[in-house]
Coordinates of C-alpha atoms and ligand atoms in Angstrom, one line a residue:
M45 CA 141.5 154.3 52.6
G46 CA 141.9 157.3 55.5
R47 CA 139.5 160.0 56.3
A48 CA 140.7 162.9 54.2
M49 CA 140.6 160.6 51.6
F50 CA 137.2 160.3 51.6
V51 CA 136.0 163.8 52.4
L52 CA 138.4 165.0 49.3
C53 CA 136.6 162.1 47.2
Y54 CA 133.1 163.0 48.9
W55 CA 133.9 166.9 47.6
W56 CA 135.8 165.9 44.4
C57 CA 132.6 163.3 43.7
M58 CA 130.0 165.2 44.1
L59 CA 131.9 167.7 41.6
V60 CA 131.7 165.4 39.2
V61 CA 127.9 164.7 39.7
L62 CA 127.4 167.9 39.5
A63 CA 129.5 168.7 36.2
N64 CA 127.8 166.1 34.5
G65 CA 123.8 166.9 35.3
S66 CA 124.3 170.2 33.0
I67 CA 121.0 169.0 31.9
D68 CA 118.3 170.1 33.7
L69 CA 115.9 166.4 33.3
G70 CA 113.4 164.7 35.4
V71 CA 111.2 161.8 34.5
N72 CA 107.5 160.9 34.3
W73 CA 107.0 157.7 37.1
G74 CA 103.7 156.6 36.1
N75 CA 102.0 153.1 38.2
M76 CA 99.2 151.6 36.0
A77 CA 100.7 148.8 35.5
T78 CA 99.7 144.8 36.9
H79 CA 103.0 144.2 38.6
P80 CA 105.1 147.6 39.3
L81 CA 108.7 147.8 40.6
P82 CA 107.7 148.6 44.4
P83 CA 108.6 152.6 45.1
K84 CA 111.7 151.7 46.9
T85 CA 113.6 149.7 43.7
V86 CA 112.5 152.8 41.7
V87 CA 113.8 155.8 43.6
Q88 CA 116.7 153.2 43.7
L89 CA 117.0 153.3 39.8
L90 CA 116.3 156.9 39.3
K91 CA 119.5 157.7 41.7
D92 CA 121.7 155.5 40.3
N93 CA 121.2 156.9 36.6
G94 CA 121.4 160.6 38.3
I95 CA 118.0 161.9 38.0
R96 CA 116.9 164.2 40.3
K97 CA 113.5 165.4 39.1
V98 CA 110.4 163.4 39.1
K99 CA 107.0 163.7 37.8
L100 CA 104.0 161.4 39.7
F101 CA 100.0 161.0 38.2
D102 CA 98.8 161.3 41.7
S103 CA 99.9 161.8 45.3
D104 CA 100.2 157.8 46.3
P105 CA 101.7 158.0 49.7
K106 CA 103.4 155.0 49.6
T107 CA 105.6 156.5 46.5
L108 CA 105.6 159.1 48.6
L109 CA 107.0 157.5 51.5
A110 CA 109.8 156.1 49.1
L111 CA 111.0 159.5 47.6
E112 CA 111.4 160.4 51.7
G113 CA 114.9 161.5 52.0
S114 CA 116.1 161.2 48.2
G115 CA 116.4 165.1 47.6
M116 CA 114.6 164.5 44.7
E117 CA 111.9 166.9 43.2
V118 CA 108.7 165.9 43.1
M119 CA 105.2 167.3 40.5
V120 CA 102.7 165.6 42.3
A121 CA 99.1 165.1 41.1
I122 CA 95.3 165.5 40.9
P123 CA 94.0 163.3 37.9
N124 CA 91.3 164.3 36.1
L125 CA 88.3 162.4 37.6
Q126 CA 88.6 164.3 41.1
L127 CA 89.1 168.1 39.5
A128 CA 85.0 168.7 40.1
T129 CA 85.4 167.5 43.8
M130 CA 88.3 170.3 44.2
A131 CA 86.5 173.1 41.9
D132 CA 83.6 172.4 44.2
S133 CA 84.8 173.7 47.5
L134 CA 87.6 175.2 48.9
V135 CA 87.6 172.6 51.9
N136 CA 87.6 170.0 49.6
A137 CA 90.7 171.6 48.2
E138 CA 91.6 172.2 52.0
D139 CA 91.2 168.8 52.6
W140 CA 93.2 167.3 49.4
V141 CA 96.4 169.6 50.5
S142 CA 95.9 168.2 54.2
E143 CA 96.0 164.9 53.4
N144 CA 98.3 164.5 50.8
L145 CA 100.7 166.4 51.6
L146 CA 101.2 167.8 55.3
D147 CA 102.6 164.6 56.5
F148 CA 105.6 164.6 53.2
V149 CA 106.8 168.3 53.3
D150 CA 108.9 168.4 55.4
K151 CA 110.9 164.9 53.9
V152 CA 109.8 165.3 49.8
K153 CA 110.7 168.1 47.9
I154 CA 107.5 168.5 46.5
R155 CA 108.0 171.5 44.2
Q156 CA 104.3 171.5 42.5
V157 CA 100.8 169.8 42.1
A158 CA 99.6 168.8 38.9
V159 CA 96.1 169.6 39.2
G160 CA 94.7 167.6 36.4
N161 CA 96.4 166.1 33.6
E162 CA 95.5 167.0 30.0
P163 CA 92.3 168.0 30.7
F164 CA 91.7 170.0 27.5
L165 CA 92.5 167.2 25.6
K166 CA 90.3 167.0 22.5
S167 CA 89.0 163.7 23.2
Y168 CA 87.7 164.4 26.3
N169 CA 85.4 166.1 24.8
G170 CA 85.7 169.3 27.2
S171 CA 84.8 166.8 30.1
F172 CA 86.9 168.7 32.5
V173 CA 85.9 172.3 30.9
E174 CA 84.3 173.7 33.6
H175 CA 86.0 172.0 36.0
T176 CA 89.8 173.0 35.9
F177 CA 90.8 176.3 36.6
P178 CA 88.1 176.7 39.5
A179 CA 90.1 172.9 40.9
L180 CA 93.4 175.0 40.7
R181 CA 92.7 178.1 41.8
N182 CA 91.3 175.6 45.1
I183 CA 93.9 174.4 45.0
Q184 CA 96.9 177.0 45.1
K185 CA 94.8 178.9 47.7
A186 CA 94.5 176.0 50.0
L187 CA 98.8 175.6 50.0
D188 CA 98.5 179.2 50.8
K189 CA 96.4 178.7 53.5
A190 CA 98.9 175.9 54.6
N191 CA 101.9 178.2 54.3
L192 CA 102.8 176.6 51.5
G193 CA 102.2 178.3 49.0
K194 CA 105.5 180.2 47.8
Q195 CA 107.3 175.9 47.6
I196 CA 104.5 174.2 45.9
K197 CA 103.1 175.9 42.5
A198 CA 100.4 174.5 41.5
T199 CA 99.9 173.8 37.5
V200 CA 97.6 172.2 35.1
P201 CA 100.2 170.5 32.3
L202 CA 98.1 170.6 29.1
N203 CA 98.5 168.8 25.7
A204 CA 100.8 170.5 22.9
D205 CA 96.7 170.8 21.2
V206 CA 96.1 173.6 23.4
Y207 CA 97.7 175.4 20.5
E208 CA 98.2 174.6 17.0
S209 CA 99.5 176.6 13.8
S210 CA 97.7 177.9 10.4
S211 CA 100.4 177.0 8.6
S212 CA 103.4 174.5 9.2
K213 CA 105.2 178.1 10.5
P214 CA 105.7 178.5 14.9
S215 CA 104.1 182.6 13.7
D216 CA 100.9 181.2 13.2
G217 CA 100.4 180.1 16.5
N218 CA 97.5 181.0 18.9
F219 CA 95.4 178.6 21.4
R220 CA 92.6 176.7 20.3
S221 CA 89.4 178.8 19.7
D222 CA 87.3 176.9 21.7
I223 CA 89.6 177.3 25.1
K224 CA 91.2 180.2 24.8
N225 CA 89.3 183.0 26.9
L226 CA 89.8 180.1 30.1
I227 CA 93.6 179.0 29.0
I228 CA 93.8 183.0 29.4
K229 CA 92.9 183.2 32.5
I230 CA 94.9 180.1 33.7
V231 CA 98.1 181.7 31.8
K232 CA 97.2 185.1 34.1
F233 CA 96.8 183.0 37.3
L234 CA 99.8 181.2 37.2
K235 CA 101.7 183.6 36.3
D236 CA 100.7 186.2 39.3
N237 CA 101.8 182.5 41.3
G238 CA 105.6 182.6 40.0
A239 CA 103.6 178.8 39.0
P240 CA 104.6 177.4 35.8
F241 CA 103.1 176.6 32.3
V242 CA 103.4 173.2 32.1
V243 CA 103.2 171.6 28.2
N244 CA 103.4 168.1 27.0
I245 CA 105.2 167.5 23.3
Y246 CA 105.0 164.6 21.4
P247 CA 106.8 164.4 17.9
F248 CA 105.8 160.6 18.3
L249 CA 102.5 161.3 18.0
S250 CA 102.6 163.9 14.6
L251 CA 104.4 161.2 13.4
Y252 CA 102.0 158.6 14.6
Q253 CA 98.8 160.8 13.1
D254 CA 100.4 161.8 9.6
D255 CA 102.7 159.3 7.7
N256 CA 103.7 162.2 5.6
F257 CA 105.2 164.6 8.6
P258 CA 108.7 164.8 8.1
I259 CA 110.1 161.6 9.9
E260 CA 113.8 163.5 9.8
F261 CA 112.3 166.6 11.9
A262 CA 111.3 164.6 14.4
F263 CA 114.7 162.8 14.8
F264 CA 116.7 166.5 15.0
E265 CA 118.9 164.8 12.3
H266 CA 121.0 167.2 10.3
G267 CA 119.7 167.9 7.3
A268 CA 116.0 168.1 7.9
K269 CA 114.6 170.3 5.4
S270 CA 114.6 173.5 7.7
V271 CA 111.0 175.4 8.1
D272 CA 111.8 179.1 7.2
D273 CA 109.5 181.6 9.5
K274 CA 109.9 185.0 9.1
N275 CA 114.0 185.2 10.4
Y276 CA 114.4 181.8 12.3
H277 CA 114.9 178.7 11.0
Y278 CA 113.9 175.6 12.3
T279 CA 114.9 171.5 11.9
N280 CA 113.6 169.7 14.6
V281 CA 109.8 169.9 16.0
L282 CA 110.9 170.3 20.0
D283 CA 111.5 173.8 18.9
A284 CA 109.0 173.8 16.3
N285 CA 106.8 173.4 18.7
Y286 CA 108.6 175.8 21.7
D287 CA 108.1 178.8 19.2
T288 CA 104.6 177.8 18.4
L289 CA 103.3 178.2 22.1
L290 CA 105.6 181.2 22.8
W291 CA 104.0 182.8 19.7
S292 CA 100.3 181.7 21.0
L293 CA 101.7 183.0 24.4
K294 CA 102.9 186.4 23.0
K295 CA 99.1 186.4 21.4
I296 CA 97.8 186.5 24.6
G297 CA 100.0 189.4 25.7
V298 CA 102.4 187.1 27.8
D299 CA 106.0 186.5 27.2
D300 CA 107.5 185.6 30.3
I301 CA 105.9 182.7 31.9
K302 CA 108.5 179.9 33.1
I303 CA 107.9 176.9 30.6
I304 CA 108.1 173.3 31.9
I305 CA 108.0 170.6 29.5
G306 CA 105.8 167.8 31.3
E307 CA 106.8 165.0 29.1
I308 CA 108.8 164.2 25.8
G309 CA 109.4 160.3 24.7
W310 CA 109.2 157.4 21.5
P311 CA 107.7 154.4 22.7
T312 CA 109.1 151.3 21.7
D313 CA 106.1 148.8 21.4
G314 CA 102.8 148.2 19.6
N315 CA 103.8 150.7 16.1
K316 CA 106.0 150.7 13.0
H317 CA 107.7 153.5 14.4
A318 CA 107.5 152.5 17.7
T319 CA 110.8 150.4 17.7
T320 CA 113.9 150.7 20.3
K321 CA 116.1 152.2 17.9
D322 CA 113.8 155.3 16.3
A323 CA 113.5 155.6 20.0
Q324 CA 117.5 155.5 20.5
K325 CA 117.6 157.8 17.9
F326 CA 114.7 160.3 19.2
Y327 CA 116.5 160.6 22.5
D328 CA 119.7 160.7 21.1
G329 CA 119.0 163.3 19.7
L330 CA 116.6 165.4 21.7
F331 CA 120.1 165.2 24.4
K332 CA 122.3 166.5 22.7
R333 CA 119.7 169.7 21.6
L334 CA 119.5 170.2 25.0
N335 CA 123.2 169.6 25.8
E336 CA 123.2 173.1 23.6
N337 CA 122.5 174.9 25.6
K338 CA 120.8 177.2 23.7
G339 CA 117.4 178.3 23.7
T340 CA 115.0 178.3 20.8
P341 CA 115.0 180.6 17.6
L342 CA 112.6 182.5 18.9
Q343 CA 114.1 183.2 22.5
P344 CA 117.5 181.6 22.7
S345 CA 117.6 182.3 26.2
A346 CA 115.1 180.2 27.1
K347 CA 116.2 177.3 29.4
F348 CA 115.1 173.7 29.0
D349 CA 113.4 171.8 31.8
V350 CA 112.0 168.6 31.0
Y351 CA 110.9 165.4 32.6
L352 CA 110.9 162.5 29.8
F353 CA 107.9 160.7 29.0
G354 CA 108.0 157.4 30.5
L355 CA 110.1 156.1 33.1
L356 CA 108.9 152.6 32.9
D357 CA 106.0 150.2 30.8
E358 CA 102.7 150.1 31.5
D359 CA 100.9 147.5 31.1
Q360 CA 97.6 148.5 32.6
K361 CA 97.6 151.8 30.1
S362 CA 94.4 152.3 28.0
I363 CA 95.2 151.1 24.5
E364 CA 92.6 154.1 22.4
P365 CA 95.2 156.4 21.9
G366 CA 97.1 153.2 20.4
F367 CA 98.8 149.8 20.3
F368 CA 102.2 152.0 22.1
E369 CA 100.3 153.4 24.9
R370 CA 102.0 150.4 27.0
Y371 CA 105.6 151.3 25.8
W372 CA 106.8 154.6 26.8
G373 CA 109.2 153.4 28.9
I374 CA 113.0 154.0 28.8
F375 CA 112.8 151.1 30.8
R376 CA 110.9 148.1 30.7
F377 CA 108.1 147.5 33.7
D378 CA 111.1 145.6 35.7
G379 CA 113.2 148.2 35.2
K380 CA 115.6 146.7 32.7
P381 CA 117.2 149.4 30.0
K382 CA 115.7 148.8 26.3
F383 CA 118.7 150.7 24.4
P384 CA 122.0 152.7 25.2
L385 CA 121.5 156.3 25.4
D386 CA 123.3 160.0 27.5
F387 CA 121.5 162.0 29.4
T388 CA 124.0 164.6 29.3
G389 CA 124.2 164.4 25.6
K390 CA 127.6 163.6 24.7
G391 CA 126.7 161.3 23.1
Q392 CA 128.2 158.5 24.9
N393 CA 125.7 156.2 25.1
K394 CA 125.9 153.1 27.0
M395 CA 123.3 151.4 29.0
P396 CA 121.4 153.0 31.8
I397 CA 122.0 151.5 34.9
G398 CA 118.6 148.9 35.5
A399 CA 116.8 148.2 38.5
K400 CA 118.6 146.5 41.5
D401 CA 117.5 143.3 43.7
V402 CA 113.8 142.5 40.8
K403 CA 112.5 139.7 42.5
Y404 CA 110.3 137.2 39.4
M405 CA 108.0 134.6 39.7
E406 CA 109.2 131.7 38.9
K407 CA 110.6 130.8 35.2
K408 CA 107.7 128.6 34.0
W409 CA 105.6 130.7 30.9
C410 CA 102.3 129.3 29.2
V411 CA 102.1 127.4 25.7
L412 CA 100.2 126.2 23.3
D413 CA 100.2 122.3 23.6
T414 CA 100.7 121.9 19.8
S415 CA 100.5 118.5 19.7
I416 CA 96.7 118.5 20.9
V417 CA 96.0 120.5 17.1
N418 CA 98.8 119.3 15.2
N419 CA 100.4 122.4 15.5
K420 CA 98.0 124.2 13.0
I421 CA 94.9 127.4 14.1
T422 CA 91.5 125.7 13.9
W423 CA 88.7 127.6 15.5
M424 CA 88.8 127.1 19.0
V425 CA 92.8 127.8 19.1
Q426 CA 91.5 131.2 17.7
K427 CA 88.9 131.5 20.4
Q428 CA 91.2 131.0 23.0
T429 CA 93.6 133.1 22.1
D430 CA 90.8 135.7 21.6
L431 CA 90.1 135.4 24.7
A432 CA 93.6 135.5 26.0
C433 CA 93.6 138.9 24.3
R434 CA 90.9 139.9 25.6
D435 CA 92.0 140.0 29.4
G436 CA 95.7 140.3 28.5
D437 CA 97.7 142.0 26.6
C438 CA 98.0 141.4 23.2
S439 CA 99.1 145.0 21.6
S440 CA 103.4 143.5 21.6
L441 CA 101.3 141.0 18.9
T442 CA 100.3 143.8 16.6
P443 CA 101.2 144.6 13.0
G444 CA 105.0 146.5 13.8
S445 CA 105.4 145.0 17.3
S446 CA 108.1 143.9 18.7
C447 CA 106.0 140.2 18.1
S448 CA 104.4 140.7 14.9
S449 CA 106.7 137.8 12.6
I450 CA 106.5 135.3 14.8
S451 CA 104.2 132.3 13.8
N452 CA 100.8 132.3 13.5
I453 CA 101.0 129.4 15.5
S454 CA 103.0 131.4 18.7
H455 CA 101.1 133.7 18.3
A456 CA 98.3 131.7 20.2
S457 CA 101.5 131.0 22.6
Y458 CA 102.5 134.9 23.5
A459 CA 98.1 135.0 23.5
F460 CA 98.3 132.6 26.5
N461 CA 101.7 133.4 28.4
M462 CA 100.5 137.1 28.7
Y463 CA 96.9 136.2 30.2
Y464 CA 99.1 133.3 32.8
Q465 CA 102.1 136.1 33.7
M466 CA 99.6 138.5 34.0
R467 CA 97.5 136.7 36.5
N468 CA 100.6 135.4 38.9
Q469 CA 101.3 131.8 36.8
K470 CA 98.2 130.6 38.4
K471 CA 97.6 127.0 37.5
N472 CA 93.8 127.8 35.9
A473 CA 94.8 130.8 34.1
C474 CA 97.2 128.2 31.9
D475 CA 93.9 125.8 30.5
F476 CA 92.6 127.2 28.0
E477 CA 90.3 124.1 27.2
G478 CA 93.2 122.1 27.8
L479 CA 94.8 123.7 25.1
G480 CA 97.8 125.4 27.9
M481 CA 100.9 123.6 28.5
I482 CA 102.8 125.4 31.9
V483 CA 106.7 124.6 30.4
D484 CA 109.8 125.6 32.1
K485 CA 112.0 126.5 28.7
N486 CA 112.1 130.1 28.2
A487 CA 109.8 130.3 25.3
S488 CA 110.4 133.3 23.9
Q489 CA 111.1 133.9 20.3
G490 CA 114.2 136.2 19.1
Q491 CA 113.3 140.1 19.1
C492 CA 109.8 137.9 20.6
L493 CA 109.8 138.5 24.8
F494 CA 108.0 136.5 26.2
P495 CA 107.9 137.9 30.0
I496 CA 107.7 137.2 33.7
M497 CA 106.2 139.1 36.0
I498 CA 107.6 140.9 38.7
D499 CA 106.7 138.9 42.2
V500 CA 104.5 141.7 43.8
G501 CA 103.4 139.5 46.8
A502 CA 100.4 138.4 48.1
G503 CA 99.1 141.6 49.5
E504 CA 99.7 143.8 46.4
R505 CA 98.7 142.1 43.8
F506 CA 96.2 143.1 41.2
S507 CA 93.2 141.5 41.2
F508 CA 90.6 140.5 39.1
G509 CA 89.0 138.1 40.4
F510 CA 85.9 138.3 42.7
G511 CA 87.5 139.0 45.6
G512 CA 88.6 143.1 43.9
I513 CA 84.7 142.6 43.3
I514 CA 83.7 142.2 46.9
A515 CA 85.8 144.5 47.8
A516 CA 84.4 147.7 45.4
I517 CA 81.1 146.7 46.7
L518 CA 82.0 147.1 50.4
T519 CA 83.6 150.3 50.0
M520 CA 80.5 151.5 47.9
F521 CA 77.9 150.3 50.6
F522 CA 80.2 152.1 53.4
T523 CA 80.5 154.9 51.4
L524 CA 77.1 155.5 50.5
M525 CA 76.1 154.9 54.5
Ligands
NAG779 C1 84.0 161.7 22.6 O1 83.3 161.7 22.0 C2 83.2 161.0 21.3 C3 82.1 160.9 19.8 O2 81.5 161.6 20.0 C4 83.3 159.5 21.9 O3 82.9 158.2 20.8 C5 84.1 159.3 22.5 O4 83.2 158.2 23.5 C6 84.0 161.0 23.4 N1 84.7 160.8 24.8 C7 84.4 160.9 25.3 C8 85.6 161.2 26.6 O5 83.6 161.6 26.4
NAG780 C1 98.4 133.9 9.5 O1 97.6 134.5 9.4 C2 97.3 135.3 8.2 C3 96.3 136.6 9.2 O2 95.4 135.5 9.8 C4 97.1 134.8 7.3 O3 97.1 135.8 6.0 C5 98.5 134.0 6.9 O4 98.4 133.5 5.9 C6 99.0 133.1 8.3 N1 100.5 131.9 7.9 C7 100.0 130.8 8.4 C8 101.5 130.3 8.0 O5 99.4 130.1 8.2
NAG781 C1 114.4 134.5 28.1 O1 115.0 134.4 27.2 C2 114.7 136.5 26.4 C3 115.7 136.5 24.8 O2 115.4 135.1 24.2 C4 115.8 137.1 27.6 O3 115.8 138.1 28.0 C5 115.0 136.8 29.1 O4 115.8 137.5 30.3 C6 114.9 135.0 29.0 N1 114.1 135.5 30.7 C7 113.7 134.4 31.7 C8 113.2 134.8 32.8 O5 115.5 133.8 31.5

């Protein structure tokens, strides 16, 4: 191919890419996994699938390094536990900016700093209420002082539980009374700085918390019973929720702040409503809705700006919200796609491109040696299974999950295997008082996948052992000195 052809293709291909990317779509890239993919692999995965924006939950330098030169728009974050420090003094905020951002601002398109993550969540009992706004102010001030205030905006991603409606109607929306005054201050501050209001919307949780929640309403299905509100008709939970926010903002005198949907998605395991099939249905509906290129009933000119939650499954997330919490990825933990979808909303579903050149550990599994127990579940088997589950991950065995229908005796094998894989296939992690047995035949059963973890290399491994504890003690010692 001649040079002219190449140039032609370059422009033509660019045009195709631009035309396809009509949805302003980002993803959340979380890292709470025992065996995370290398950051460079993840950046390639994003590029291969035409995703151009990411939202992070920290400011990990390895992640930012991998994003250098990618052209990706990035939202970095300050975890809730650091809010008090940032609120404490402007100097702390300045230190954070210089230690976390300055090395990267020239090569990574950092656009926002998320100050905390859903800090006013009801389940936090107000733990972060006091520090959030001062932290937000200090971080924005520190950005301004570093001459970054124009390009990088500080904001606070909030869960949609900061507002509620006394009926099912969006027009009855209002900010929660316990934090309303605080929200008024924050919104005014964001607006004055040209920063966006970031909100996380979870139709799945509505369904999870209330079995009577109209399921079609969550799935954008036509024929869903509509909610009529004044002259507006709502047929899906995204529009209804978004307008509940708009009404709540209206009531505090704000009707022109930029809104970003910081998280929206559907999990694929760990609950009867969390299946690959339901997730696909949800994303189909969501992408079609976004591709309509129209706003909401209340604000037809609204442009959706959306970050999916999330990119990858994360096996270290707390299961306190529910067993589904570890399965929010549109890709598995290893970057394998789970189901076909079409980000452009044209309904031409195909499997997304998976992560490339992933290095796995050996093809070895740990299972229950059924010959020892005569295929029976003895109290010993039960005890070892419980132990394996306690320190491993049995969320896929829970009712309604992908492995819930395998035989009881296979439950033990599943538990043993997860424990063993999460400990990097160490031989003694397959002992279980002599009940465990290492095999090289794939132990997966139908839908129930017995995974093999990513080989993350000795230095990177999640540490469960004494090494980690000793390191922690040493760090504490030196911090105190
Ligand atoms: C919030 O309060 C509940 C009930 O008092 C308690 O169980 C829970 O652990 C508290 N959560 C936090 C994050 O403090
Ligand atoms: C499996 O375990 C469940 C609950 O512990 C029990 O109800 C069921 O009878 C068991 N099935 C077999 C085949 O042992
Ligand atoms: C094991 O089998 C399952 C399906 O049966 C498959 O998806 C998986 O890739 C296999 N694992 C390996 C390591 O070959």
